[in-house]
Tab-separated table of C-alpha atoms in Angstrom:
chain	number	residue	atom	x	y	z
A	182	UNK	CA	13.801	32.850	-0.547
A	183	UNK	CA	10.784	31.203	-2.187
A	184	UNK	CA	9.271	27.963	-0.949
A	185	UNK	CA	10.317	26.224	-4.168
A	186	UNK	CA	13.885	27.399	-3.587
A	187	UNK	CA	13.841	25.975	-0.081
A	188	UNK	CA	12.621	22.684	-1.505
A	189	UNK	CA	15.435	22.700	-4.031
A	190	UNK	CA	17.999	23.542	-1.333
A	191	UNK	CA	16.805	20.645	0.822
A	192	UNK	CA	17.019	18.252	-2.110
A	193	UNK	CA	20.487	19.479	-3.069
A	194	UNK	CA	21.772	18.918	0.468
A	195	UNK	CA	20.225	15.453	0.603
A	196	UNK	CA	17.596	16.348	3.209
A	197	UNK	CA	14.004	15.268	2.808
A	198	UNK	CA	11.736	18.339	2.485
A	199	UNK	CA	9.169	18.858	5.227
A	200	UNK	CA	6.445	18.881	2.573
A	201	UNK	CA	6.767	15.077	2.396
A	202	UNK	CA	5.237	14.941	5.886
A	203	UNK	CA	1.929	16.265	4.551
A	204	UNK	CA	1.819	13.212	2.265
A	205	UNK	CA	2.717	11.013	5.255
A	206	UNK	CA	-0.183	12.550	7.224
A	207	UNK	CA	-2.554	11.842	4.335
A	208	UNK	CA	-1.354	8.235	4.137
A	209	UNK	CA	-1.842	7.919	7.909
A	210	UNK	CA	-5.453	9.101	7.659
A	211	UNK	CA	-6.119	6.754	4.733
A	212	UNK	CA	-4.591	3.830	6.625
A	213	UNK	CA	-6.884	4.550	9.563
A	214	UNK	CA	-10.055	4.710	7.493
A	215	UNK	CA	-9.199	1.486	5.653
A	216	UNK	CA	-8.385	-0.668	8.683
A	217	UNK	CA	-10.075	0.825	11.761
A	218	UNK	CA	-13.499	-0.527	10.780
A	219	UNK	CA	-12.204	-4.105	11.196
A	220	UNK	CA	-12.161	-3.660	14.964
A	221	UNK	CA	-15.546	-1.926	15.009
A	222	UNK	CA	-17.683	-4.342	12.966
A	223	UNK	CA	-19.782	-5.509	15.962
A	224	UNK	CA	-20.463	-1.879	16.962
A	225	UNK	CA	-21.444	-0.894	13.400
A	226	UNK	CA	-23.624	-3.978	12.954
A	227	UNK	CA	-25.500	-3.381	16.213
A	228	UNK	CA	-26.036	0.345	15.591
A	229	UNK	CA	-27.237	-0.040	11.994
A	230	UNK	CA	-29.214	-3.258	12.668
A	231	UNK	CA	-27.342	-5.460	10.198
A	232	UNK	CA	-25.480	-8.748	10.578
A	233	UNK	CA	-21.705	-8.994	11.125
A	234	UNK	CA	-21.309	-10.443	7.620
A	235	UNK	CA	-23.218	-7.492	6.131
A	236	UNK	CA	-21.027	-5.087	8.083
A	237	UNK	CA	-18.023	-6.971	6.710
A	238	UNK	CA	-19.116	-6.012	3.196
A	239	UNK	CA	-18.112	-2.441	4.093
A	240	UNK	CA	-14.501	-3.698	4.002
A	241	UNK	CA	-14.993	-5.573	0.717
A	242	UNK	CA	-16.685	-2.630	-0.985
A	243	UNK	CA	-13.849	-0.323	0.078
A	244	UNK	CA	-11.246	-2.665	-1.392
A	245	UNK	CA	-13.185	-2.954	-4.650
A	246	UNK	CA	-13.570	0.835	-4.785
A	247	UNK	CA	-9.785	1.163	-4.631
A	248	UNK	CA	-9.171	-1.668	-7.082
A	249	UNK	CA	-11.673	-0.684	-9.783
A	250	UNK	CA	-12.610	2.962	-9.275
A	251	UNK	CA	-9.244	4.541	-8.489
A	252	UNK	CA	-7.523	3.813	-11.859
A	253	UNK	CA	-10.570	5.120	-13.730
A	254	UNK	CA	-10.490	8.326	-11.665
A	255	UNK	CA	-6.743	8.658	-12.263
A	256	UNK	CA	-7.215	8.204	-16.004
A	257	UNK	CA	-9.694	11.071	-16.277
A	258	UNK	CA	-7.979	13.499	-13.873
A	259	UNK	CA	-4.501	13.172	-15.396
A	260	UNK	CA	-4.557	16.659	-16.940
A	261	UNK	CA	-5.318	18.463	-13.660
A	262	UNK	CA	-2.403	20.181	-11.882
A	263	UNK	CA	-1.059	17.612	-9.435
A	264	UNK	CA	-1.206	19.798	-6.335
A	265	UNK	CA	-4.811	20.785	-7.118
A	266	UNK	CA	-5.712	17.138	-7.700
A	267	UNK	CA	-4.153	16.139	-4.387
A	268	UNK	CA	-6.217	18.808	-2.591
A	269	UNK	CA	-9.410	17.671	-4.348
A	270	UNK	CA	-8.729	14.045	-3.434
A	271	UNK	CA	-8.188	14.906	0.220
A	272	UNK	CA	-11.401	16.953	0.066
A	273	UNK	CA	-13.260	13.869	-1.246
A	274	UNK	CA	-11.644	11.779	1.501
A	275	UNK	CA	-12.790	14.240	4.199
A	276	UNK	CA	-16.304	14.355	2.703
A	277	UNK	CA	-16.599	10.559	2.562
A	278	UNK	CA	-15.567	10.163	6.187
A	279	UNK	CA	-17.793	13.060	7.298
A	280	UNK	CA	-20.782	11.320	5.679
A	281	UNK	CA	-19.742	8.135	7.522
A	282	UNK	CA	-19.975	10.052	10.815
A	283	UNK	CA	-23.611	11.012	10.215
A	284	UNK	CA	-24.739	8.066	8.032
A	285	UNK	CA	-28.288	7.231	9.180
A	286	UNK	CA	-28.322	3.749	7.638
A	287	UNK	CA	-26.228	0.972	6.138
A	288	UNK	CA	-26.758	1.971	2.481
A	289	UNK	CA	-25.474	5.531	2.996
A	290	UNK	CA	-22.478	4.262	4.984
A	291	UNK	CA	-21.705	1.852	2.151
A	292	UNK	CA	-21.861	4.720	-0.371
A	293	UNK	CA	-19.613	6.873	1.820
A	294	UNK	CA	-17.039	4.064	2.029
A	295	UNK	CA	-16.974	3.691	-1.770
A	296	UNK	CA	-16.528	7.464	-2.240
A	297	UNK	CA	-13.662	7.440	0.258
A	298	UNK	CA	-12.039	4.476	-1.533
A	299	UNK	CA	-11.860	6.447	-4.791
A	300	UNK	CA	-9.630	8.995	-3.064
A	301	UNK	CA	-7.432	6.266	-1.537
A	302	UNK	CA	-5.784	4.765	-4.623
A	303	UNK	CA	-5.534	7.992	-6.592
A	304	UNK	CA	-4.019	9.820	-3.590
A	305	UNK	CA	-1.149	7.348	-3.467
A	306	UNK	CA	-0.824	7.544	-7.251
A	307	UNK	CA	-0.441	11.315	-7.507
A	308	UNK	CA	1.306	11.471	-4.107
A	309	UNK	CA	3.988	9.087	-5.359
A	310	UNK	CA	4.560	11.219	-8.472
A	311	UNK	CA	4.870	14.376	-6.353
A	312	UNK	CA	7.138	12.691	-3.785
A	313	UNK	CA	9.749	11.702	-6.387
A	314	UNK	CA	9.799	15.291	-7.710
A	315	UNK	CA	10.601	16.694	-4.261
A	316	UNK	CA	13.955	14.918	-3.887
A	317	UNK	CA	17.144	14.097	-5.765
A	318	UNK	CA	16.906	11.275	-8.340
A	319	UNK	CA	18.960	8.950	-6.124
A	320	UNK	CA	16.454	9.283	-3.237
A	321	UNK	CA	13.160	8.714	-5.065
A	322	UNK	CA	12.336	5.310	-3.566
A	323	UNK	CA	13.183	6.609	-0.077
A	324	UNK	CA	10.787	9.543	-0.632
A	325	UNK	CA	8.014	7.092	-1.569
A	326	UNK	CA	8.801	5.068	1.564
A	327	UNK	CA	8.391	8.201	3.727
A	328	UNK	CA	4.942	8.790	2.244
A	329	UNK	CA	4.041	5.105	2.695
A	330	UNK	CA	5.292	5.249	6.304
A	331	UNK	CA	2.009	6.998	7.133
A	332	UNK	CA	0.199	3.802	6.157
A	333	UNK	CA	2.424	1.611	8.306
A	334	UNK	CA	2.348	3.943	11.332
A	335	UNK	CA	-1.451	3.966	11.062
A	336	UNK	CA	-1.398	0.230	11.744
A	337	UNK	CA	0.800	0.668	14.845
A	338	UNK	CA	-0.834	3.728	16.387
A	339	UNK	CA	-3.801	5.002	14.392
A	340	UNK	CA	-5.893	1.832	14.176
A	341	UNK	CA	-5.570	0.871	17.874
A	342	UNK	CA	-6.268	4.498	18.869
A	343	UNK	CA	-9.243	4.745	16.486
A	344	UNK	CA	-10.622	1.418	17.710
A	345	UNK	CA	-10.320	2.576	21.331
A	346	UNK	CA	-12.178	5.817	20.534
A	347	UNK	CA	-14.885	3.861	18.714
A	348	UNK	CA	-15.353	1.435	21.587
A	349	UNK	CA	-15.540	4.231	24.175
A	350	UNK	CA	-17.462	6.943	22.291
A	351	UNK	CA	-19.170	5.005	19.486
A	352	UNK	CA	-17.889	3.978	16.057
A	353	UNK	CA	-18.877	7.341	14.530
A	354	UNK	CA	-16.293	9.084	16.752
A	355	UNK	CA	-13.556	7.037	15.044
A	356	UNK	CA	-14.527	8.463	11.670
A	357	UNK	CA	-14.694	11.916	13.248
A	358	UNK	CA	-11.045	11.546	14.314
A	359	UNK	CA	-10.162	10.502	10.752
A	360	UNK	CA	-11.875	13.637	9.411
A	361	UNK	CA	-9.632	15.752	11.658
A	362	UNK	CA	-6.536	13.906	10.385
A	363	UNK	CA	-7.695	14.525	6.809
A	364	UNK	CA	-8.061	18.259	7.505
A	365	UNK	CA	-4.513	18.382	8.965
A	366	UNK	CA	-3.190	16.682	5.826
A	367	UNK	CA	-5.142	19.018	3.517
A	368	UNK	CA	-3.737	22.105	5.255
A	369	UNK	CA	-0.232	20.651	4.967
A	370	UNK	CA	-0.681	19.957	1.263
A	371	UNK	CA	-2.051	23.451	0.598
A	372	UNK	CA	0.783	25.271	2.380
A	373	UNK	CA	3.790	22.941	2.104
A	374	UNK	CA	3.587	21.139	-1.237
A	375	UNK	CA	5.084	23.291	-4.016
A	376	UNK	CA	3.601	23.438	-7.515
A	377	UNK	CA	5.312	20.598	-9.361
A	378	UNK	CA	6.324	21.261	-12.950
A	379	UNK	CA	4.300	18.808	-15.031
A	380	UNK	CA	5.204	17.421	-18.411
A	381	UNK	CA	2.568	17.557	-21.113
A	382	UNK	CA	-0.189	15.121	-20.174
A	383	UNK	CA	-0.633	12.063	-22.361
A	384	UNK	CA	-4.018	11.291	-23.886
A	385	UNK	CA	-6.238	8.518	-22.536
A	386	UNK	CA	-5.265	6.098	-25.316
A	387	UNK	CA	-1.561	6.803	-24.824
A	388	UNK	CA	-1.883	6.295	-21.060
A	389	UNK	CA	-3.734	3.023	-21.577
A	390	UNK	CA	-1.066	1.843	-24.015
A	391	UNK	CA	1.687	2.685	-21.497
A	392	UNK	CA	-0.133	0.749	-18.783
A	393	UNK	CA	-0.702	-2.375	-20.888
A	394	UNK	CA	2.945	-3.057	-21.727
A	395	UNK	CA	3.578	-6.778	-21.002
A	396	UNK	CA	6.579	-6.020	-18.769
A	397	UNK	CA	4.492	-3.527	-16.741
A	398	UNK	CA	1.495	-5.859	-16.410
A	399	UNK	CA	3.892	-8.508	-15.111
A	400	UNK	CA	5.137	-6.067	-12.466
A	401	UNK	CA	1.556	-5.330	-11.375
A	402	UNK	CA	0.960	-9.085	-11.078
A	403	UNK	CA	4.203	-9.380	-9.119
A	404	UNK	CA	2.923	-6.753	-6.678
A	405	UNK	CA	-0.438	-8.514	-6.331
A	406	UNK	CA	1.349	-11.774	-5.482
A	407	UNK	CA	3.399	-10.009	-2.805
A	408	UNK	CA	0.255	-8.555	-1.205
A	409	UNK	CA	-1.535	-11.879	-1.620
A	410	UNK	CA	1.277	-13.631	0.248
A	411	UNK	CA	0.953	-11.203	3.157
A	412	UNK	CA	-2.835	-11.507	3.492
A	413	UNK	CA	-2.885	-15.284	3.004
A	414	UNK	CA	-1.236	-15.517	6.424
A	415	UNK	CA	-1.934	-12.170	8.123
A	416	UNK	CA	-5.724	-12.379	7.730
A	417	UNK	CA	-5.672	-15.454	9.972
A	418	UNK	CA	-2.653	-14.601	12.128
A	419	UNK	CA	-4.690	-14.411	15.364
A	420	UNK	CA	-6.076	-17.976	15.226
A	421	UNK	CA	-2.677	-19.203	14.000
A	422	UNK	CA	-0.841	-17.690	16.988
A	423	UNK	CA	-3.525	-18.708	19.507
A	424	UNK	CA	-4.266	-22.261	18.324
A	425	UNK	CA	-0.866	-23.347	16.958
A	426	UNK	CA	1.753	-21.260	18.811
A	427	UNK	CA	-0.265	-21.100	22.033
A	428	UNK	CA	-0.319	-17.357	22.732
A	429	UNK	CA	-3.160	-15.754	24.673
A	430	UNK	CA	-5.420	-13.177	23.015
A	431	UNK	CA	-3.777	-10.373	25.024
A	432	UNK	CA	-0.275	-11.341	23.887
A	433	UNK	CA	-1.332	-11.620	20.252
A	434	UNK	CA	-2.379	-7.954	20.346
A	435	UNK	CA	1.159	-6.929	21.394
A	436	UNK	CA	2.736	-9.226	18.813
A	437	UNK	CA	0.705	-7.460	16.120
A	438	UNK	CA	2.067	-4.121	17.365
A	439	UNK	CA	5.575	-5.575	16.987
A	440	UNK	CA	4.628	-6.687	13.461
A	441	UNK	CA	3.645	-3.070	12.777
A	442	UNK	CA	7.091	-1.875	13.847
A	443	UNK	CA	8.628	-4.455	11.516
A	444	UNK	CA	6.438	-3.178	8.693
A	445	UNK	CA	7.587	0.416	9.286
A	446	UNK	CA	11.253	-0.586	9.534
A	447	UNK	CA	11.038	-2.661	6.343
A	448	UNK	CA	9.308	0.124	4.425
A	449	UNK	CA	12.130	2.597	5.196
A	450	UNK	CA	14.973	0.110	4.578
A	451	UNK	CA	13.255	-1.109	1.393
A	452	UNK	CA	13.256	2.447	0.055
A	453	UNK	CA	16.977	2.871	0.746
A	454	UNK	CA	17.856	-0.472	-0.875
A	455	UNK	CA	15.735	0.324	-3.930
A	456	UNK	CA	17.566	3.640	-4.393
A	457	UNK	CA	20.842	1.701	-4.229
A	458	UNK	CA	20.016	-1.135	-6.679
A	459	UNK	CA	16.348	-1.150	-7.667
A	460	UNK	CA	15.691	-4.469	-9.390
A	461	UNK	CA	18.273	-6.590	-7.505
A	462	UNK	CA	16.843	-5.247	-4.223
A	463	UNK	CA	13.282	-6.024	-5.325
A	464	UNK	CA	14.075	-9.574	-6.468
A	465	UNK	CA	16.141	-10.180	-3.334
A	466	UNK	CA	13.255	-8.989	-1.182
A	467	UNK	CA	10.845	-11.481	-2.781
A	468	UNK	CA	13.348	-14.300	-2.248
A	469	UNK	CA	13.768	-13.253	1.395
A	470	UNK	CA	9.981	-13.103	1.901
A	471	UNK	CA	9.559	-16.660	0.593
A	472	UNK	CA	12.420	-17.930	2.786
A	473	UNK	CA	11.067	-16.249	5.931
A	474	UNK	CA	7.635	-17.831	5.449
A	475	UNK	CA	9.250	-21.241	4.932
A	476	UNK	CA	11.098	-20.710	8.228
A	477	UNK	CA	7.816	-19.612	9.845
A	478	UNK	CA	6.488	-23.140	9.249
A	479	UNK	CA	8.998	-24.263	11.877
A	480	UNK	CA	9.077	-21.266	14.231
A	481	UNK	CA	5.266	-21.041	14.457
A	482	UNK	CA	5.567	-23.925	16.954
A	483	UNK	CA	8.219	-22.093	19.030
A	484	UNK	CA	6.798	-18.982	20.789
A	485	UNK	CA	10.008	-16.914	21.128
A	486	UNK	CA	11.187	-17.745	17.604
A	487	UNK	CA	7.701	-17.035	16.222
A	488	UNK	CA	7.784	-13.482	17.618
A	489	UNK	CA	11.166	-12.782	15.979
A	490	UNK	CA	9.996	-14.292	12.677
A	491	UNK	CA	6.854	-12.145	12.653
A	492	UNK	CA	8.899	-8.952	13.054
A	493	UNK	CA	11.250	-9.940	10.203
A	494	UNK	CA	8.296	-11.080	8.081
A	495	UNK	CA	6.632	-7.665	8.457
A	496	UNK	CA	9.868	-5.958	7.396
A	497	UNK	CA	10.243	-8.176	4.312
A	498	UNK	CA	6.581	-7.880	3.287
A	499	UNK	CA	6.571	-4.068	3.280
A	500	UNK	CA	10.168	-3.646	2.100
A	501	UNK	CA	8.820	-4.493	-1.349
A	502	UNK	CA	6.462	-1.515	-1.678
A	503	UNK	CA	8.725	1.537	-2.324
A	504	UNK	CA	10.857	-0.208	-4.964
A	505	UNK	CA	7.853	-1.732	-6.694
A	506	UNK	CA	6.066	1.630	-6.806
A	507	UNK	CA	9.131	3.411	-8.222
A	508	UNK	CA	9.789	0.734	-10.846
A	509	UNK	CA	6.192	0.762	-12.086
A	510	UNK	CA	6.150	4.583	-12.280
A	511	UNK	CA	9.465	4.574	-14.164
A	512	UNK	CA	8.331	1.930	-16.646
A	513	UNK	CA	5.114	3.799	-17.493
A	514	UNK	CA	6.780	7.028	-18.617
A	515	UNK	CA	3.635	8.343	-20.339
A	516	UNK	CA	1.319	7.507	-17.428
A	517	UNK	CA	3.216	7.444	-14.101
A	518	UNK	CA	0.189	8.511	-12.033
A	519	UNK	CA	-2.109	5.932	-13.620
A	520	UNK	CA	0.542	3.222	-13.198
A	521	UNK	CA	1.147	4.199	-9.562
A	522	UNK	CA	-2.595	4.128	-8.858
A	523	UNK	CA	-2.963	0.799	-10.657
A	524	UNK	CA	-0.239	-0.624	-8.436
A	525	UNK	CA	-2.389	0.100	-5.379
A	526	UNK	CA	-5.371	-1.444	-7.152
A	527	UNK	CA	-3.351	-4.583	-7.859
A	528	UNK	CA	-2.249	-4.699	-4.232
A	529	UNK	CA	-5.859	-4.486	-3.033
A	530	UNK	CA	-6.858	-7.309	-5.383
A	531	UNK	CA	-3.919	-9.240	-3.941
A	532	UNK	CA	-5.194	-8.543	-0.413
A	533	UNK	CA	-8.638	-9.916	-1.261
A	534	UNK	CA	-7.196	-12.923	-3.107
A	535	UNK	CA	-4.813	-13.687	-0.255
A	536	UNK	CA	-7.650	-13.732	2.287
A	537	UNK	CA	-9.589	-16.099	0.000
A	538	UNK	CA	-6.563	-18.392	-0.510
A	539	UNK	CA	-5.908	-18.477	3.223
A	540	UNK	CA	-9.527	-19.402	3.924
A	541	UNK	CA	-9.358	-22.212	1.350
A	542	UNK	CA	-6.126	-23.553	2.872
A	543	UNK	CA	-7.648	-23.584	6.373
A	544	UNK	CA	-10.790	-25.372	5.140
A	545	UNK	CA	-9.048	-28.036	3.068
A	546	UNK	CA	-5.608	-28.422	4.708
A	547	UNK	CA	-5.538	-26.740	8.124
A	548	UNK	CA	-4.084	-23.681	9.871
A	549	UNK	CA	-0.531	-25.023	9.949
A	550	UNK	CA	-0.307	-24.960	6.137
A	551	UNK	CA	-0.873	-21.192	5.893
A	552	UNK	CA	2.847	-20.225	5.909
A	553	UNK	CA	3.531	-22.769	3.123
A	554	UNK	CA	0.810	-21.210	0.984
A	555	UNK	CA	2.127	-17.741	1.831
A	556	UNK	CA	5.646	-18.760	0.763
A	557	UNK	CA	4.515	-20.073	-2.627
A	558	UNK	CA	3.152	-16.704	-3.822
A	559	UNK	CA	6.422	-14.683	-3.546
A	560	UNK	CA	8.212	-17.547	-5.351
A	561	UNK	CA	5.795	-17.025	-8.251
A	562	UNK	CA	6.333	-13.258	-7.914
A	563	UNK	CA	10.097	-13.770	-8.074
A	564	UNK	CA	9.796	-15.774	-11.306
A	565	UNK	CA	7.526	-13.121	-12.836
A	566	UNK	CA	9.993	-10.414	-11.784
A	567	UNK	CA	12.807	-12.197	-13.624
A	568	UNK	CA	10.632	-12.445	-16.763
A	569	UNK	CA	9.739	-8.727	-16.613
A	570	UNK	CA	13.393	-7.798	-16.041
A	571	UNK	CA	14.397	-9.978	-19.006
A	572	UNK	CA	11.832	-8.326	-21.277
A	573	UNK	CA	13.109	-4.886	-20.315
A	574	UNK	CA	16.756	-5.814	-20.953
A	575	UNK	CA	15.813	-7.330	-24.318
A	576	UNK	CA	13.943	-4.131	-25.236
A	577	UNK	CA	16.942	-1.983	-24.261
A	578	UNK	CA	19.266	-4.105	-26.415
A	579	UNK	CA	16.862	-3.825	-29.343
A	580	UNK	CA	16.685	-0.024	-28.963
A	581	UNK	CA	20.467	0.197	-28.745
A	582	UNK	CA	20.837	-1.833	-31.950
A	583	UNK	CA	17.692	-1.132	-34.030
A	584	UNK	CA	19.158	-2.559	-37.239
A	585	UNK	CA	19.338	-6.008	-35.633
A	586	UNK	CA	22.990	-6.370	-36.621
A	587	UNK	CA	25.460	-7.981	-34.276
A	588	UNK	CA	27.509	-5.447	-32.372
A	589	UNK	CA	31.243	-5.548	-32.935
A	590	UNK	CA	33.196	-7.176	-30.142
């Protein structure tokens, strides 16, 4: 029996094909390379003779590389076979991290981070398209959530492990471990991912037109607001828990691990709910996220309740991702890979904006107002989601009755 036949058999029986795990491994490696440097900034700064703030620009440049560069790369690689493109992207990812291992100075490390960032967004874009082709139509969001689980597990296990390696063996060893993870993912992609039957690729103008539909742009903004809500609070969660709730630094570390489990749980459940009822699940998730952050304004002063709230908050924040990704890919029929990549770009812009908003709130209002600010953003996202949903329903009615005449009955 051919590999493609096995894939089809798995899908028919409702099982997730093992090939999805190669995408999960790639997402795990990408999650490590994005976040592990946060715990190693002092080591990098000391070794390369730069300030902490300069070392921090390595994080900013990575985010901007994902936000700006990835959609451009996706636009111009759309005609490549998707499996080949995925292999090339993982090759670029491995190369970027390998250069980071041997980077002799700050400028070369910065360049390596930007190169790696280009692979990040486009990997999730093409990976999402492949994932939905590997399963039955009623399990597409769940398949995306399995791929995205690599990103969430990286925050629970990969980042702490990578930080430990970097602190014991030097920060370059952390990037060496990421290179090995990238190689594992590349081998999995080469041998496990089947060749996906592609529809005829749309031209650049047609892709751009698909991406700039008002209802789709609203969904990208909705996603950015969801990410912005998360990072408005999460960027400053350590001082919030230490100074307001009263936890010690050691306990905060374990609470963040619990948050990571919540994130992973929410990602999987969010995928299942989105496969059940996509838009109602997505809108309900935004409403839940806003409510949880409102509650957090109270529980942040109560240690036991704060821990429970943080777990639920993580689940709600990442429960959004699979459904949002699937909806955006579905709406952009002529450019699903570009739309999927652009979603990750929007999320990264939301991350950066959320950190800025949180900093402004702390400066002008105080730490205790962070959850209020975090709750406001998903409320705006919820309103935008309703507008986008309304536009789509109006468009469907117009297509069903092109003459504009009133339907009988």
